[in-house]
CSV table of C-alpha atoms in Angstrom, one decimal:
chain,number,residue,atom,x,y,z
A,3,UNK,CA,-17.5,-15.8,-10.1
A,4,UNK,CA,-18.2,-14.0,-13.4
A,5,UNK,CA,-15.3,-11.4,-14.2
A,6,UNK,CA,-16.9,-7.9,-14.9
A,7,UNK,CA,-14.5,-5.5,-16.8
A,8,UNK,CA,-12.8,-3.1,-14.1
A,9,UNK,CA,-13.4,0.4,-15.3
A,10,UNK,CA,-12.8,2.3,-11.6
A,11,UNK,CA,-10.2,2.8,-8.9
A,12,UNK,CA,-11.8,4.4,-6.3
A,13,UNK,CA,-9.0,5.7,-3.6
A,14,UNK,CA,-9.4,6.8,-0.4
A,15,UNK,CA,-7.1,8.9,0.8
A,16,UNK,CA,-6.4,9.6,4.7
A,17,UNK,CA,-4.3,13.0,4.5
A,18,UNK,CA,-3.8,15.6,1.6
A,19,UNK,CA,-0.1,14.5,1.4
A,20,UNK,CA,-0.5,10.9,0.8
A,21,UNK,CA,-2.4,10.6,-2.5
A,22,UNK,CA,-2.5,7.9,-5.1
A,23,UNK,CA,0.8,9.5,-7.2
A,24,UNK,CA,1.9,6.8,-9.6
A,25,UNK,CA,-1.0,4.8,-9.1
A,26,UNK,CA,-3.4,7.1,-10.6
A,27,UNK,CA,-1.0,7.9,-13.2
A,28,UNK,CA,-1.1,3.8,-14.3
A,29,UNK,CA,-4.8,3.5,-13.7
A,30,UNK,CA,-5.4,6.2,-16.1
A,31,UNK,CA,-2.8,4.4,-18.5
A,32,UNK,CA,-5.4,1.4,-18.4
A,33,UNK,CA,-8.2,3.4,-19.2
A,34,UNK,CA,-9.7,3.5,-15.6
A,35,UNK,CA,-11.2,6.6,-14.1
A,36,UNK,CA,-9.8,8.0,-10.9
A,37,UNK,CA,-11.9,8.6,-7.8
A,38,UNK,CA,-10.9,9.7,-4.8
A,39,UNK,CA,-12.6,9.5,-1.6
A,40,UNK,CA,-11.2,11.8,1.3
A,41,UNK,CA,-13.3,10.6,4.1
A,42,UNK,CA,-11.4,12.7,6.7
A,43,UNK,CA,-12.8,16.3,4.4
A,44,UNK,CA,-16.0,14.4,4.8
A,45,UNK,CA,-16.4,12.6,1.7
A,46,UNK,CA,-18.9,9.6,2.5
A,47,UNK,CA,-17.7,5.6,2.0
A,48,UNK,CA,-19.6,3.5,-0.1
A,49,UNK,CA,-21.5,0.5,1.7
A,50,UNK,CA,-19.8,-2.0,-0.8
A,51,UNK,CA,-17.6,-1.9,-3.8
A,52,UNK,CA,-19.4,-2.4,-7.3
A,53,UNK,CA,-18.4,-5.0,-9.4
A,54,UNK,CA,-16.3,-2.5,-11.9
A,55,UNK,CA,-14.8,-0.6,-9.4
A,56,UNK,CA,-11.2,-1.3,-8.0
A,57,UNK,CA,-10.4,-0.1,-4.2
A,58,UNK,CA,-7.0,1.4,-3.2
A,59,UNK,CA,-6.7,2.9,0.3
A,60,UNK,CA,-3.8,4.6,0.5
A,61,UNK,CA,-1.4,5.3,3.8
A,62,UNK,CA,-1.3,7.7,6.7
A,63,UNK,CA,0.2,8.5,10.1
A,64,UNK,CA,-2.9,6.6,11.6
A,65,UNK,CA,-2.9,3.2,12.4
A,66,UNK,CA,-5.5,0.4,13.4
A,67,UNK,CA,-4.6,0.9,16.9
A,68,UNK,CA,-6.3,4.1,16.3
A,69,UNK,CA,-9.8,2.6,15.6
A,70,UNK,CA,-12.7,4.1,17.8
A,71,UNK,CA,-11.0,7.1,17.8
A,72,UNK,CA,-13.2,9.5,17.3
A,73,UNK,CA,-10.4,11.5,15.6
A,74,UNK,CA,-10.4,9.4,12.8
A,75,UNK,CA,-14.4,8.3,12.7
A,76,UNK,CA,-14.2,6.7,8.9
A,77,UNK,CA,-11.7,4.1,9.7
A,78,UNK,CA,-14.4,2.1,11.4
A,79,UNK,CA,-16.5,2.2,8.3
A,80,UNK,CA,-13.6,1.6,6.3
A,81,UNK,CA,-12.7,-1.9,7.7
A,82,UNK,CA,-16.6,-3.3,7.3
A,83,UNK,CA,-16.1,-2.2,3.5
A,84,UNK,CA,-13.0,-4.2,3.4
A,85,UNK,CA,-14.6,-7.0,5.2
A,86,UNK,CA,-17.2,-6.8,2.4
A,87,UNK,CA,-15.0,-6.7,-0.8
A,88,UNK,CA,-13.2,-9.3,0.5
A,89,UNK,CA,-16.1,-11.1,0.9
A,90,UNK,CA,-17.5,-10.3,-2.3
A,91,UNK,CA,-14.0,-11.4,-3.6
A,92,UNK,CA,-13.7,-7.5,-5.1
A,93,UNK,CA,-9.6,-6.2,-6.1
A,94,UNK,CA,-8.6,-4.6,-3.4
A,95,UNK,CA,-5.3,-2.8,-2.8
A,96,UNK,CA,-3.8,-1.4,0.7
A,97,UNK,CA,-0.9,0.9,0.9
A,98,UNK,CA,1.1,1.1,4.1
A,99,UNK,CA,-1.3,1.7,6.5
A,100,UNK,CA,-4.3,1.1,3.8
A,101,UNK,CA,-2.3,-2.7,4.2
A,102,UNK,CA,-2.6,-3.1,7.9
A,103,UNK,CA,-6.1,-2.3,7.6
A,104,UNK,CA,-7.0,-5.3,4.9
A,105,UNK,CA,-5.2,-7.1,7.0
A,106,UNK,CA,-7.0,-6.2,10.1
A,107,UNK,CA,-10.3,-6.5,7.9
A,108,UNK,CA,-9.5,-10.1,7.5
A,109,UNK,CA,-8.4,-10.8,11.1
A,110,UNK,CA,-4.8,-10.2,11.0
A,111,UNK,CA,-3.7,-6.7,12.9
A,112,UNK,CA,-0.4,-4.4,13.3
A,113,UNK,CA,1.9,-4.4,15.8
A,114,UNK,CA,4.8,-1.8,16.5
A,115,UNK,CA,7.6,-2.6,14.4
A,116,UNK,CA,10.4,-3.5,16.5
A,117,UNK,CA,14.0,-5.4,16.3
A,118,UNK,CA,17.5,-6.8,17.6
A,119,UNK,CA,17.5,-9.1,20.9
A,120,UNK,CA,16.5,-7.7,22.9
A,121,UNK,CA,14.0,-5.8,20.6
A,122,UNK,CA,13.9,-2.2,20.7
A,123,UNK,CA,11.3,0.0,18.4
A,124,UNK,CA,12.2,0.7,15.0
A,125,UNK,CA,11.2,2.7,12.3
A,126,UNK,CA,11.8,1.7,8.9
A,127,UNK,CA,12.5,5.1,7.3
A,128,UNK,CA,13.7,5.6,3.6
A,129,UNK,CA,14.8,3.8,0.8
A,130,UNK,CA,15.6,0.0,1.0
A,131,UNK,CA,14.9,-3.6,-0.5
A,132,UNK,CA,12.1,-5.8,-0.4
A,133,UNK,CA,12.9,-9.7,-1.5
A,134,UNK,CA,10.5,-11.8,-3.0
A,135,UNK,CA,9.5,-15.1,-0.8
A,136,UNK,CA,7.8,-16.6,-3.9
A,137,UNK,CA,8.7,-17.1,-7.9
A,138,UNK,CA,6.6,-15.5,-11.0
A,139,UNK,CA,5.7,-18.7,-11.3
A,140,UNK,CA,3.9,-19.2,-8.3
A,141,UNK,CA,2.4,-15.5,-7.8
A,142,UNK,CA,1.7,-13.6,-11.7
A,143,UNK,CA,2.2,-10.3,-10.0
A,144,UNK,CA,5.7,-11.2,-9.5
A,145,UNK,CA,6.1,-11.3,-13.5
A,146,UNK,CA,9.0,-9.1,-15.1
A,147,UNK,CA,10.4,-8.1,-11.9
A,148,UNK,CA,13.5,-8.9,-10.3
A,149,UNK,CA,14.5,-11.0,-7.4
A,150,UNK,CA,14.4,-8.2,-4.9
A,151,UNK,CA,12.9,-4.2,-5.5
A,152,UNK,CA,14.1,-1.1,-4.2
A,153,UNK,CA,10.9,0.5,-2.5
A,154,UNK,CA,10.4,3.9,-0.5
A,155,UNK,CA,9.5,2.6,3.5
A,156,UNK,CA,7.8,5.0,5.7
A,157,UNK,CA,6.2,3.1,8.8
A,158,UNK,CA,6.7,2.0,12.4
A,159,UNK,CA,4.2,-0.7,12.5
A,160,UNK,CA,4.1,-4.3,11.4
A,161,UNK,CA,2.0,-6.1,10.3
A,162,UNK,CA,0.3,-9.6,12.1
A,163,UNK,CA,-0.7,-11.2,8.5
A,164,UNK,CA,-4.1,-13.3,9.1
A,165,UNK,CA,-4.1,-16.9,8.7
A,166,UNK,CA,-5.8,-16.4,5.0
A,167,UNK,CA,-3.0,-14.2,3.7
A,168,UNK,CA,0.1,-15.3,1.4
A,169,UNK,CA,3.4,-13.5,2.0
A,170,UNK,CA,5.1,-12.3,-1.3
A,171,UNK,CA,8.0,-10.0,0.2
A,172,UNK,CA,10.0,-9.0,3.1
A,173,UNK,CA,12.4,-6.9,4.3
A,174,UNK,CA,15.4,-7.4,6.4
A,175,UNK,CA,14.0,-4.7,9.2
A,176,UNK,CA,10.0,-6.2,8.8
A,177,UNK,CA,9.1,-9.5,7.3
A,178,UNK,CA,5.6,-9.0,5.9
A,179,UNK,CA,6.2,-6.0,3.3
A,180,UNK,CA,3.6,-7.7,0.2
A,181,UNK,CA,1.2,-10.6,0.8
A,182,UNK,CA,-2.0,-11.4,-1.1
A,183,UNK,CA,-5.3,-12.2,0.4
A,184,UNK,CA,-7.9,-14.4,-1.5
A,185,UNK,CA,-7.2,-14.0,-5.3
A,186,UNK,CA,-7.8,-10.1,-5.7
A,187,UNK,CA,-6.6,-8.6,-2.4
A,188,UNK,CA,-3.1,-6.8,-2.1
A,189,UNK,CA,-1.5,-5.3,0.7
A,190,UNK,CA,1.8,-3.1,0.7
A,191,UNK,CA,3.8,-1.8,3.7
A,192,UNK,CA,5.9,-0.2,1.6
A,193,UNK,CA,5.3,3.0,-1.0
A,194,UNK,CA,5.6,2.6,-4.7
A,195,UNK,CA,2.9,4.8,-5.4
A,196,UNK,CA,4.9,8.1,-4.1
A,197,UNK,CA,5.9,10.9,-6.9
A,198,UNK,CA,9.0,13.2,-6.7
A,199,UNK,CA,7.0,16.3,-5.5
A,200,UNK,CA,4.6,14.1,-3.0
A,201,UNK,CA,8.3,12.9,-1.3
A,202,UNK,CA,9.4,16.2,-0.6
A,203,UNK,CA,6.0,17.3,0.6
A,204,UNK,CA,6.0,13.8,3.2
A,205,UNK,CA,10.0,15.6,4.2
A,206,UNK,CA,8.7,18.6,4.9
A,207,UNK,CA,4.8,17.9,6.8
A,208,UNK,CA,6.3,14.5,8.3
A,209,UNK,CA,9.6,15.9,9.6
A,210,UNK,CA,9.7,14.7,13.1
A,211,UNK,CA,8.7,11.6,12.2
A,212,UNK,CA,11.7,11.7,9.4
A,213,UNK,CA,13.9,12.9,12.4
A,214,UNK,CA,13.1,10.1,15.3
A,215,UNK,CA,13.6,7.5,12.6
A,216,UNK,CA,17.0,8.6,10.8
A,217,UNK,CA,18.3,11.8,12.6
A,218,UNK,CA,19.0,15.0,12.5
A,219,UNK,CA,20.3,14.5,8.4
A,220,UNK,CA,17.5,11.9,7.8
A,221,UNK,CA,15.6,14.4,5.5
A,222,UNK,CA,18.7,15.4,3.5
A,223,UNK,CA,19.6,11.6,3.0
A,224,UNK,CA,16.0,10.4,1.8
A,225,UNK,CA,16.4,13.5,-0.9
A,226,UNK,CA,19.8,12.4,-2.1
A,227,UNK,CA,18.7,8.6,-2.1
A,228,UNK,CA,15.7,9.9,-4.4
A,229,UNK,CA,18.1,12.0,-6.5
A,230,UNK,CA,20.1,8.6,-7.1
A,231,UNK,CA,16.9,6.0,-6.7
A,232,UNK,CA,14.2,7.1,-7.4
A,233,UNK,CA,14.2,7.7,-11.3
A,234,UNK,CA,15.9,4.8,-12.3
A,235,UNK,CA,13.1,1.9,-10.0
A,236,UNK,CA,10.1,3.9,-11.2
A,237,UNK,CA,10.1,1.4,-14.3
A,238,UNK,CA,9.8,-1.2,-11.9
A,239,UNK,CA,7.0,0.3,-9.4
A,240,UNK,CA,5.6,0.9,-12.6
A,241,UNK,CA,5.5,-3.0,-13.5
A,242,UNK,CA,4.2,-3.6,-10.2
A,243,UNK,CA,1.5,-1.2,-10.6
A,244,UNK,CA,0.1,-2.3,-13.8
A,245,UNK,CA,0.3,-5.6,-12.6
A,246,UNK,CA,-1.4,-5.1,-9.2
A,247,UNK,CA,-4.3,-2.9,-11.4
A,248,UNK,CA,-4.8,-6.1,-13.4
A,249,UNK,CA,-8.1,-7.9,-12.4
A,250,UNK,CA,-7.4,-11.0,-14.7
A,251,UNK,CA,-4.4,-11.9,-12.3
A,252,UNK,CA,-5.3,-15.1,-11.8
A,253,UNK,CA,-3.4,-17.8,-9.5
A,254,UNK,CA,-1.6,-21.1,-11.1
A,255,UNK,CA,-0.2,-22.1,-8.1
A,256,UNK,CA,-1.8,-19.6,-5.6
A,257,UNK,CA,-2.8,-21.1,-2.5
């Protein structure tokens, strides 16, 4: 298929808090307008993607067992324009939940997140690592980053990867946290997208959430892991970012 020069990220965006932060930020570094789509303000979704146009769909407290909910009515539409840009083989990133989505789109799904023996829920709150299950070698968007990447989680799902999807990291709490589907599809469970401000603004609107997962202090120890964390990885999410924003990343070795 013909590469056509991407000149668009078009996000959509689930909740005011959780908006495309960093990501924006880089797409605008490569030249790429920003659009964003806040179907829940009722803002229409396309049908399909166009060829110069880039989709991110960002997180929120949703998930795909809420689909059909007449609560959240765009989530439906959401997942046939998934199943169409991955059709059409268009990029295609998913943040958090925007990744359990792509995932469902392509007939994977999300589970609640659970673990130990015997398994109890969990949610993985905070700051923490992510490991890479394959080489720069093998996967391009892997290039100039290390081993394993400090990343912001923020989920209590997990994700049931579909048979067509390639897992590129994992976490010790949740095993799929990156995978790839076809050559331009990325899904994240994990944030790298998330700005100082926007973190204190997910504290404060997303406190009992915060407080179930880590505690009375939870909120107090995600601020003083970001005070230590968060400006010294940016570099990295940034690396990610441009690299996950790159339509050219094409596979030696994908499979």
């Amino acid at each position: 298929m013909a590469m056509v020069r991407v000149q668009e990220l078009l996000v959509v965006q689930h909740v005011e808090r959780e908006g495309p932060g960093l990501l924006a930020q880089v797409a605008t570094e490569r030249d790429l307008a920003v659009r964003i789509l806040r179907p829940f303000a009722g803002d229409p979704l396309p049908d399909a993607l166009r060829p110069e146009q880039i989709l991110a769909v960002m997180g929120g407290p949703m998930g795909v067992a809420d689909l059909g909910d007449p609560a959240f009515p765009w989530l439906e539409p959401l997942v046939i324009l998934l199943r169409r840009a991955l059709a059409d083989e268009r990029p295609v990133l998913g943040f958090c939940l925007g990744a359990q989505l792509l995932a469902h789109a392509a007939g994977g799904g999300a589970i609640p997140l659970s673990v130990g023996d015997p398994p109890l829920p969990h949610r993985e709150v905070g700051f923490g690592a992510i490991s890479f299950t394959r080489s720069p070698a093998e996967e391009p968007l892997l290039q100039d980053l290390p081993a394993s990447l400090l990343v912001l989680h923020w989920h209590g799902d997990r994700i049931q990867l579909p048979p067509a999807a390639t897992l590129l990291a994992s976490s010790l709490a949740c095993p799929e946290q990156l995978f790839r589907i076809g050559p331009r599809a990325f899904g994240l469970q994990f944030h790298i997208e998330v700005t100082a401000a926007a973190l204190e603004r997910w504290i404060v609107e997303d406190a009992p959430f915060v407080r179930v997962a880590l505690g009375a202090g939870g909120a107090d120890r995600i601020r003083a892991d970001a005070g230590r964390w968060l400006v010294p990885v940016t570099p990295l999410w940034r690396i990610l970012l441009h690299h996950l924003l790159d339509p050219d990343q094409e596979a030696c070795g994908r499979s």
